[in-house]
PDB file of C-alpha atoms in Angstrom:
ATOM      1  CA  MET A   1      -0.075   0.196  -0.033  1.00  0.00           C
ATOM      2  CA  LYS A   2       1.177   3.434  -0.811  1.00  0.00           C
ATOM      3  CA  ILE A   3       0.411   6.340   1.718  1.00  0.00           C
ATOM      4  CA  SER A   4       1.174   9.373   1.231  1.00  0.00           C
ATOM      5  CA  ILE A   5       1.862  12.503   4.156  1.00  0.00           C
ATOM      6  CA  LEU A   6       1.043  16.462   3.293  1.00  0.00           C
ATOM      7  CA  GLN A   7       2.697  18.243   5.725  1.00  0.00           C
ATOM      8  CA  ILE A   8       0.511  21.637   5.630  1.00  0.00           C
ATOM      9  CA  ASN A   9       0.849  25.099   6.947  1.00  0.00           C
ATOM     10  CA  PRO A  10      -2.756  25.582   7.918  1.00  0.00           C
ATOM     11  CA  VAL A  11      -4.414  29.316   7.734  1.00  0.00           C
ATOM     12  CA  TRP A  12      -5.755  30.113  10.954  1.00  0.00           C
ATOM     13  CA  GLU A  13      -9.405  29.531  11.177  1.00  0.00           C
ATOM     14  CA  ASP A  14     -10.227  29.677   7.189  1.00  0.00           C
ATOM     15  CA  LYS A  15     -11.694  26.647   5.737  1.00  0.00           C
ATOM     16  CA  THR A  16     -12.010  27.482   2.128  1.00  0.00           C
ATOM     17  CA  ALA A  17      -7.990  28.538   2.048  1.00  0.00           C
ATOM     18  CA  ASN A  18      -7.023  25.445   3.632  1.00  0.00           C
ATOM     19  CA  PHE A  19      -9.171  23.144   1.074  1.00  0.00           C
ATOM     20  CA  ILE A  20      -7.585  25.298  -2.016  1.00  0.00           C
ATOM     21  CA  ASN A  21      -4.317  24.802  -0.693  1.00  0.00           C
ATOM     22  CA  ILE A  22      -4.551  21.388   0.188  1.00  0.00           C
ATOM     23  CA  SER A  23      -6.318  20.242  -3.101  1.00  0.00           C
ATOM     24  CA  ARG A  24      -3.500  21.657  -4.907  1.00  0.00           C
ATOM     25  CA  MET A  25      -1.058  19.703  -3.161  1.00  0.00           C
ATOM     26  CA  MET A  26      -2.953  16.528  -3.815  1.00  0.00           C
ATOM     27  CA  ARG A  27      -3.062  16.814  -7.733  1.00  0.00           C
ATOM     28  CA  ASP A  28       0.207  14.881  -8.296  1.00  0.00           C
ATOM     29  CA  LEU A  29      -1.455  12.377  -6.165  1.00  0.00           C
ATOM     30  CA  TYR A  30      -4.119  11.203  -8.279  1.00  0.00           C
ATOM     31  CA  ALA A  31      -4.531   7.907  -8.781  1.00  0.00           C
ATOM     32  CA  SER A  32      -0.928   7.498  -7.925  1.00  0.00           C
ATOM     33  CA  THR A  33      -1.588   6.739  -3.856  1.00  0.00           C
ATOM     34  CA  ASP A  34      -3.809   4.707  -1.502  1.00  0.00           C
ATOM     35  CA  LEU A  35      -4.026   7.515   1.119  1.00  0.00           C
ATOM     36  CA  ILE A  36      -3.195  10.506   1.724  1.00  0.00           C
ATOM     37  CA  ILE A  37      -2.861  11.720   5.668  1.00  0.00           C
ATOM     38  CA  LEU A  38      -3.540  15.308   6.789  1.00  0.00           C
ATOM     39  CA  PRO A  39      -2.411  16.829  10.161  1.00  0.00           C
ATOM     40  CA  GLU A  40      -4.857  17.260  13.431  1.00  0.00           C
ATOM     41  CA  MET A  41      -7.530  20.090  12.695  1.00  0.00           C
ATOM     42  CA  PHE A  42      -6.345  20.676   9.183  1.00  0.00           C
ATOM     43  CA  SER A  43      -8.874  22.700   7.834  1.00  0.00           C
ATOM     44  CA  THR A  44      -8.741  25.219  10.590  1.00  0.00           C
ATOM     45  CA  GLY A  45      -5.452  24.746  12.733  1.00  0.00           C
ATOM     46  CA  PHE A  46      -5.376  23.559  16.404  1.00  0.00           C
ATOM     47  CA  SER A  47      -8.508  25.825  17.627  1.00  0.00           C
ATOM     48  CA  MET A  48     -10.320  25.796  20.520  1.00  0.00           C
ATOM     49  CA  ASN A  49     -12.937  27.875  18.489  1.00  0.00           C
ATOM     50  CA  THR A  50     -16.044  25.553  18.738  1.00  0.00           C
ATOM     51  CA  SER A  51     -18.088  27.928  16.452  1.00  0.00           C
ATOM     52  CA  LEU A  52     -16.027  26.445  13.499  1.00  0.00           C
ATOM     53  CA  ALA A  53     -18.004  23.223  14.319  1.00  0.00           C
ATOM     54  CA  GLU A  54     -19.861  21.424  11.680  1.00  0.00           C
ATOM     55  CA  GLU A  55     -21.668  18.235  11.642  1.00  0.00           C
ATOM     56  CA  TYR A  56     -20.306  15.035  10.844  1.00  0.00           C
ATOM     57  CA  ASN A  57     -21.369  14.989   7.258  1.00  0.00           C
ATOM     58  CA  GLY A  58     -21.048  18.947   6.139  1.00  0.00           C
ATOM     59  CA  THR A  59     -18.545  20.772   4.735  1.00  0.00           C
ATOM     60  CA  THR A  60     -15.243  19.315   5.439  1.00  0.00           C
ATOM     61  CA  PHE A  61     -16.480  15.743   4.766  1.00  0.00           C
ATOM     62  CA  LYS A  62     -18.109  16.780   1.761  1.00  0.00           C
ATOM     63  CA  TRP A  63     -14.875  18.358   0.744  1.00  0.00           C
ATOM     64  CA  MET A  64     -12.793  15.077   1.672  1.00  0.00           C
ATOM     65  CA  ARG A  65     -15.141  12.603   0.059  1.00  0.00           C
ATOM     66  CA  GLU A  66     -15.169  14.687  -3.595  1.00  0.00           C
ATOM     67  CA  GLN A  67     -11.312  15.098  -3.103  1.00  0.00           C
ATOM     68  CA  ALA A  68     -11.134  10.967  -2.384  1.00  0.00           C
ATOM     69  CA  GLU A  69     -13.637  10.185  -5.592  1.00  0.00           C
ATOM     70  CA  HIS A  70     -11.792  12.274  -8.020  1.00  0.00           C
ATOM     71  CA  GLY A  71      -8.323  11.267  -6.566  1.00  0.00           C
ATOM     72  CA  LYS A  72      -9.263   7.530  -6.273  1.00  0.00           C
ATOM     73  CA  PHE A  73      -7.308   7.331  -2.828  1.00  0.00           C
ATOM     74  CA  ALA A  74      -8.765   7.551   0.813  1.00  0.00           C
ATOM     75  CA  VAL A  75      -8.190  10.796   2.915  1.00  0.00           C
ATOM     76  CA  CYS A  76      -7.516  11.160   6.326  1.00  0.00           C
ATOM     77  CA  GLY A  77      -7.165  13.525   9.293  1.00  0.00           C
ATOM     78  CA  SER A  78      -9.032  15.268  11.937  1.00  0.00           C
ATOM     79  CA  PHE A  79     -11.453  18.545  12.093  1.00  0.00           C
ATOM     80  CA  ILE A  80     -14.100  20.066  14.600  1.00  0.00           C
ATOM     81  CA  VAL A  81     -17.297  18.146  14.503  1.00  0.00           C
ATOM     82  CA  ARG A  82     -20.573  18.643  16.524  1.00  0.00           C
ATOM     83  CA  GLU A  83     -22.842  15.961  17.677  1.00  0.00           C
ATOM     84  CA  ASP A  84     -25.635  15.505  20.331  1.00  0.00           C
ATOM     85  CA  ASN A  85     -24.571  19.227  21.414  1.00  0.00           C
ATOM     86  CA  LYS A  86     -20.846  18.317  21.945  1.00  0.00           C
ATOM     87  CA  TYR A  87     -17.908  18.684  20.527  1.00  0.00           C
ATOM     88  CA  HIS A  88     -15.287  16.588  19.179  1.00  0.00           C
ATOM     89  CA  ASN A  89     -12.003  16.439  17.659  1.00  0.00           C
ATOM     90  CA  ARG A  90     -12.718  14.267  15.083  1.00  0.00           C
ATOM     91  CA  PHE A  91     -10.310  11.914  13.242  1.00  0.00           C
ATOM     92  CA  VAL A  92     -12.563  10.768   9.738  1.00  0.00           C
ATOM     93  CA  PHE A  93     -11.266   8.520   6.753  1.00  0.00           C
ATOM     94  CA  VAL A  94     -12.976   8.782   3.472  1.00  0.00           C
ATOM     95  CA  SER A  95     -12.224   6.299   0.739  1.00  0.00           C
ATOM     96  CA  PRO A  96     -14.371   6.341  -2.549  1.00  0.00           C
ATOM     97  CA  GLU A  97     -15.960   3.077  -0.770  1.00  0.00           C
ATOM     98  CA  GLU A  98     -15.777   3.331   2.889  1.00  0.00           C
ATOM     99  CA  VAL A  99     -16.065   5.794   6.316  1.00  0.00           C
ATOM    100  CA  TRP A 100     -14.697   5.566   9.224  1.00  0.00           C
ATOM    101  CA  PHE A 101     -14.255   7.749  12.197  1.00  0.00           C
ATOM    102  CA  TYR A 102     -12.371   8.243  15.708  1.00  0.00           C
ATOM    103  CA  ASN A 103     -12.880  10.491  18.582  1.00  0.00           C
ATOM    104  CA  LYS A 104      -9.922  11.717  20.144  1.00  0.00           C
ATOM    105  CA  ARG A 105      -9.331  10.295  23.554  1.00  0.00           C
ATOM    106  CA  HIS A 106      -6.294  12.089  25.153  1.00  0.00           C
ATOM    107  CA  LEU A 107      -7.537  16.031  25.145  1.00  0.00           C
ATOM    108  CA  PHE A 108      -4.420  17.955  25.658  1.00  0.00           C
ATOM    109  CA  SER A 109      -5.437  19.774  28.811  1.00  0.00           C
ATOM    110  CA  MET A 110      -2.547  21.876  28.773  1.00  0.00           C
ATOM    111  CA  GLY A 111      -4.255  23.830  25.873  1.00  0.00           C
ATOM    112  CA  ASN A 112      -7.371  23.744  27.465  1.00  0.00           C
ATOM    113  CA  GLU A 113      -8.771  21.565  24.669  1.00  0.00           C
ATOM    114  CA  ASP A 114     -10.676  19.485  27.678  1.00  0.00           C
ATOM    115  CA  LYS A 115     -12.742  22.448  28.395  1.00  0.00           C
ATOM    116  CA  PHE A 116     -14.277  22.679  24.555  1.00  0.00           C
ATOM    117  CA  PHE A 117     -14.313  19.081  23.667  1.00  0.00           C
ATOM    118  CA  THR A 118     -15.224  15.878  24.620  1.00  0.00           C
ATOM    119  CA  PRO A 119     -13.082  13.026  24.180  1.00  0.00           C
ATOM    120  CA  GLY A 120     -13.604   9.621  23.295  1.00  0.00           C
ATOM    121  CA  ASN A 121     -13.965   6.493  25.041  1.00  0.00           C
ATOM    122  CA  SER A 122     -13.036   3.879  22.138  1.00  0.00           C
ATOM    123  CA  ARG A 123     -10.512   3.073  19.568  1.00  0.00           C
ATOM    124  CA  LEU A 124     -11.048   2.374  15.815  1.00  0.00           C
ATOM    125  CA  ILE A 125      -9.482  -0.577  13.926  1.00  0.00           C
ATOM    126  CA  PHE A 126     -10.171  -0.992  10.127  1.00  0.00           C
ATOM    127  CA  ASN A 127      -9.132  -2.598   7.049  1.00  0.00           C
ATOM    128  CA  TYR A 128      -8.400  -1.079   3.984  1.00  0.00           C
ATOM    129  CA  LYS A 129      -6.276  -2.631   1.023  1.00  0.00           C
ATOM    130  CA  GLY A 130      -5.032  -5.163   3.378  1.00  0.00           C
ATOM    131  CA  PHE A 131      -3.684  -3.311   6.016  1.00  0.00           C
ATOM    132  CA  ARG A 132      -5.493  -3.411   9.622  1.00  0.00           C
ATOM    133  CA  ILE A 133      -5.451   0.376  10.356  1.00  0.00           C
ATOM    134  CA  CYS A 134      -5.700   2.186  13.945  1.00  0.00           C
ATOM    135  CA  PRO A 135      -5.885   5.902  13.730  1.00  0.00           C
ATOM    136  CA  PHE A 136      -4.716   8.576  17.004  1.00  0.00           C
ATOM    137  CA  ILE A 137      -4.721  12.339  17.090  1.00  0.00           C
ATOM    138  CA  CYS A 138      -1.735  14.589  18.434  1.00  0.00           C
ATOM    139  CA  TYR A 139      -1.782  14.027  22.101  1.00  0.00           C
ATOM    140  CA  ASP A 140      -2.796  10.346  21.689  1.00  0.00           C
ATOM    141  CA  LEU A 141       0.769   9.492  21.010  1.00  0.00           C
ATOM    142  CA  ARG A 142       2.013   9.945  25.285  1.00  0.00           C
ATOM    143  CA  PHE A 143       0.073   7.404  25.870  1.00  0.00           C
ATOM    144  CA  PRO A 144       1.338   3.783  25.255  1.00  0.00           C
ATOM    145  CA  VAL A 145      -1.499   1.639  26.760  1.00  0.00           C
ATOM    146  CA  TRP A 146      -3.971   3.321  24.473  1.00  0.00           C
ATOM    147  CA  SER A 147      -1.631   2.324  21.453  1.00  0.00           C
ATOM    148  CA  ARG A 148      -1.155  -1.050  22.317  1.00  0.00           C
ATOM    149  CA  ASN A 149      -1.247  -3.610  19.684  1.00  0.00           C
ATOM    150  CA  ARG A 150      -2.746  -7.075  20.781  1.00  0.00           C
ATOM    151  CA  SER A 151      -1.848  -8.246  16.712  1.00  0.00           C
ATOM    152  CA  GLU A 152      -4.988  -6.173  16.102  1.00  0.00           C
ATOM    153  CA  TYR A 153      -3.225  -3.689  13.636  1.00  0.00           C
ATOM    154  CA  ASP A 154      -0.777  -3.348  11.038  1.00  0.00           C
ATOM    155  CA  LEU A 155      -0.471   0.505  10.779  1.00  0.00           C
ATOM    156  CA  ALA A 156      -0.791   3.211  13.481  1.00  0.00           C
ATOM    157  CA  ILE A 157      -1.596   6.885  12.126  1.00  0.00           C
ATOM    158  CA  TYR A 158      -1.085   9.937  14.378  1.00  0.00           C
ATOM    159  CA  SER A 159      -2.950  12.777  12.583  1.00  0.00           C
ATOM    160  CA  SER A 160      -1.036  15.870  14.748  1.00  0.00           C
ATOM    161  CA  SER A 161      -0.276  19.681  15.567  1.00  0.00           C
ATOM    162  CA  TRP A 162       2.859  18.986  17.499  1.00  0.00           C
ATOM    163  CA  PRO A 163       4.929  22.042  18.565  1.00  0.00           C
ATOM    164  CA  ALA A 164       8.376  22.642  17.570  1.00  0.00           C
ATOM    165  CA  ALA A 165       9.320  23.088  21.284  1.00  0.00           C
ATOM    166  CA  ARG A 166       8.852  19.391  21.682  1.00  0.00           C
ATOM    167  CA  ALA A 167      10.247  18.133  18.042  1.00  0.00           C
ATOM    168  CA  ASN A 168      12.323  15.900  20.041  1.00  0.00           C
ATOM    169  CA  VAL A 169       9.660  14.197  22.342  1.00  0.00           C
ATOM    170  CA  TRP A 170       8.011  13.570  18.753  1.00  0.00           C
ATOM    171  CA  SER A 171      10.548  11.880  16.800  1.00  0.00           C
ATOM    172  CA  THR A 172      11.135   9.797  20.298  1.00  0.00           C
ATOM    173  CA  LEU A 173       7.564   8.430  20.614  1.00  0.00           C
ATOM    174  CA  LEU A 174       6.844   7.773  16.850  1.00  0.00           C
ATOM    175  CA  LYS A 175       9.570   5.506  17.050  1.00  0.00           C
ATOM    176  CA  ALA A 176       8.830   3.757  20.334  1.00  0.00           C
ATOM    177  CA  ARG A 177       5.263   3.014  19.147  1.00  0.00           C
ATOM    178  CA  ALA A 178       6.406   1.530  16.140  1.00  0.00           C
ATOM    179  CA  ILE A 179       9.129  -0.931  17.861  1.00  0.00           C
ATOM    180  CA  GLU A 180       7.003  -1.692  20.881  1.00  0.00           C
ATOM    181  CA  ASN A 181       3.581  -2.585  18.870  1.00  0.00           C
ATOM    182  CA  GLN A 182       5.746  -4.195  15.645  1.00  0.00           C
ATOM    183  CA  CYS A 183       4.000  -1.980  13.295  1.00  0.00           C
ATOM    184  CA  TYR A 184       4.610   0.719  10.907  1.00  0.00           C
ATOM    185  CA  VAL A 185       3.429   3.938  11.909  1.00  0.00           C
ATOM    186  CA  ALA A 186       2.842   7.457  10.057  1.00  0.00           C
ATOM    187  CA  GLY A 187       3.259  10.831  12.074  1.00  0.00           C
ATOM    188  CA  ALA A 188       1.712  13.313   9.995  1.00  0.00           C
ATOM    189  CA  ASN A 189       2.280  16.977  11.731  1.00  0.00           C
ATOM    190  CA  ARG A 190       1.630  20.451  10.601  1.00  0.00           C
ATOM    191  CA  THR A 191       4.352  23.380  10.021  1.00  0.00           C
ATOM    192  CA  GLY A 192       4.313  27.062  10.403  1.00  0.00           C
ATOM    193  CA  THR A 193       2.933  29.491  12.954  1.00  0.00           C
ATOM    194  CA  ASP A 194      -0.459  29.091  14.492  1.00  0.00           C
ATOM    195  CA  GLY A 195      -2.993  31.906  15.585  1.00  0.00           C
ATOM    196  CA  ASN A 196      -1.585  31.490  19.205  1.00  0.00           C
ATOM    197  CA  ASN A 197       1.891  32.064  17.798  1.00  0.00           C
ATOM    198  CA  ILE A 198       3.070  28.714  18.678  1.00  0.00           C
ATOM    199  CA  LEU A 199       5.681  27.372  15.925  1.00  0.00           C
ATOM    200  CA  HIS A 200       5.439  23.838  14.516  1.00  0.00           C
ATOM    201  CA  ASN A 201       8.315  22.474  12.557  1.00  0.00           C
ATOM    202  CA  GLY A 202       6.709  19.522  10.420  1.00  0.00           C
ATOM    203  CA  LYS A 203       9.238  16.518  10.586  1.00  0.00           C
ATOM    204  CA  SER A 204       6.416  14.028   9.801  1.00  0.00           C
ATOM    205  CA  GLN A 205       7.712  10.525   9.518  1.00  0.00           C
ATOM    206  CA  ILE A 206       6.999   7.142   8.190  1.00  0.00           C
ATOM    207  CA  ILE A 207       8.550   4.557  10.608  1.00  0.00           C
ATOM    208  CA  ASP A 208       8.763   1.036  10.221  1.00  0.00           C
ATOM    209  CA  ALA A 209       8.445  -1.972  12.744  1.00  0.00           C
ATOM    210  CA  LYS A 210      12.104  -1.795  13.735  1.00  0.00           C
ATOM    211  CA  GLY A 211      11.799   1.765  14.424  1.00  0.00           C
ATOM    212  CA  GLU A 212      13.734   2.805  11.136  1.00  0.00           C
ATOM    213  CA  ILE A 213      12.395   6.090   9.499  1.00  0.00           C
ATOM    214  CA  ILE A 214      11.461   5.177   5.903  1.00  0.00           C
ATOM    215  CA  LEU A 215      11.009   8.647   5.308  1.00  0.00           C
ATOM    216  CA  SER A 216      10.848  11.850   7.238  1.00  0.00           C
ATOM    217  CA  ALA A 217      10.182  15.226   6.276  1.00  0.00           C
ATOM    218  CA  GLY A 218      12.109  18.691   6.806  1.00  0.00           C
ATOM    219  CA  GLU A 219      10.204  21.815   7.952  1.00  0.00           C
ATOM    220  CA  LYS A 220       8.671  23.762   5.246  1.00  0.00           C
ATOM    221  CA  GLU A 221       5.388  22.373   3.345  1.00  0.00           C
ATOM    222  CA  GLU A 222       5.851  19.154   2.080  1.00  0.00           C
ATOM    223  CA  VAL A 223       4.067  16.147   0.230  1.00  0.00           C
ATOM    224  CA  PHE A 224       6.253  12.742   0.888  1.00  0.00           C
ATOM    225  CA  SER A 225       4.759   8.784  -0.004  1.00  0.00           C
ATOM    226  CA  ALA A 226       6.298   5.864   0.875  1.00  0.00           C
ATOM    227  CA  GLU A 227       5.338   2.102   0.265  1.00  0.00           C
ATOM    228  CA  LEU A 228       4.424  -0.021   3.031  1.00  0.00           C
ATOM    229  CA  SER A 229       4.850  -4.043   2.336  1.00  0.00           C
ATOM    230  CA  LEU A 230       2.304  -5.822   4.488  1.00  0.00           C
ATOM    231  CA  ALA A 231       4.571  -9.226   3.688  1.00  0.00           C
ATOM    232  CA  GLU A 232       7.874  -7.717   4.919  1.00  0.00           C
ATOM    233  CA  LEU A 233       6.282  -6.662   8.184  1.00  0.00           C
ATOM    234  CA  ASN A 234       4.693 -10.269   8.760  1.00  0.00           C
ATOM    235  CA  LEU A 235       7.583 -11.925   7.786  1.00  0.00           C
ATOM    236  CA  PHE A 236       9.193  -9.596  10.827  1.00  0.00           C
ATOM    237  CA  ARG A 237       7.008  -9.938  13.192  1.00  0.00           C
ATOM    238  CA  LYS A 238       7.141 -14.131  12.337  1.00  0.00           C
ATOM    239  CA  LYS A 239      10.994 -13.843  13.057  1.00  0.00           C
ATOM    240  CA  PHE A 240      10.726 -12.116  15.835  1.00  0.00           C
ATOM    241  CA  ASN A 241       7.570 -11.703  17.800  1.00  0.00           C
ATOM    242  CA  THR A 242       7.668  -9.867  20.677  1.00  0.00           C
ATOM    243  CA  LEU A 243       3.691  -9.184  20.633  1.00  0.00           C
ATOM    244  CA  LYS A 244       2.955 -12.718  21.822  1.00  0.00           C
ATOM    245  CA  ASP A 245       4.401 -12.178  24.777  1.00  0.00           C
ATOM    246  CA  SER A 246       2.824  -8.592  25.849  1.00  0.00           C
ATOM    247  CA  ASP A 247       1.488  -8.364  29.376  1.00  0.00           C
ATOM    248  CA  ASP A 248      -2.416  -9.338  29.238  1.00  0.00           C
ATOM    249  CA  PHE A 249      -5.030  -6.390  30.454  1.00  0.00           C
ATOM    250  CA  ILE A 250      -8.282  -4.663  30.695  1.00  0.00           C
ATOM    251  CA  LEU A 251      -8.199  -1.499  29.672  1.00  0.00           C
ATOM    252  CA  ASN A 252     -11.024   0.795  31.243  1.00  0.00           C
ATOM    253  CA  THR A 253     -12.561   3.602  28.792  1.00  0.00           C
TER     254      THR A 253
END
């Protein structure tokens, strides 16, 4: 499966401008990739402005579906959703045939995200192109129990808005999640300075199950792609299977 990360510098709280920019960046990927991964709150930046929220099948979802149909690929990333008078930071995966979504579990309390949004209470694992995929959002990366793979998934996606001040933590934890869960990890981060004057320096990465970096972006807007091999992943797991020795536990949600 070929996956692509779009490392973008979102225009603060301007959906139209971001749709135009991302659509332009996607054009060269039409019919040439299987999956495009976007950063956290890709259409607005990491904003606590809940007036930007929309219904699940609103403007952003319709734009994602249109891109998926035109490009013949899946598109995923998070945006602000309003449902039953609650607000969610929701990861949405849209392919021409299927739709999946996951509400961010770990809300970034130091940024007051927990004061505006309702956390999710269940993980999502779904199958696409033969790969079992488990999506997460940004701050989820710091919590290994939530990310723990019990031989359930092959690719972990982290759609993120990770600040430059903690860039070393970003790189270290992405590698750790790949190694401990014996899976591919794709971390899609944003770049640029947001509306709260917080700097982000990108460094999106795709990492294999051994913790080796397949591809790493720089600090500017960038599009990059990598081919993931399920056969190679399964062979590695067969030769060096640490997942079978994992501790058993019950996760309270």
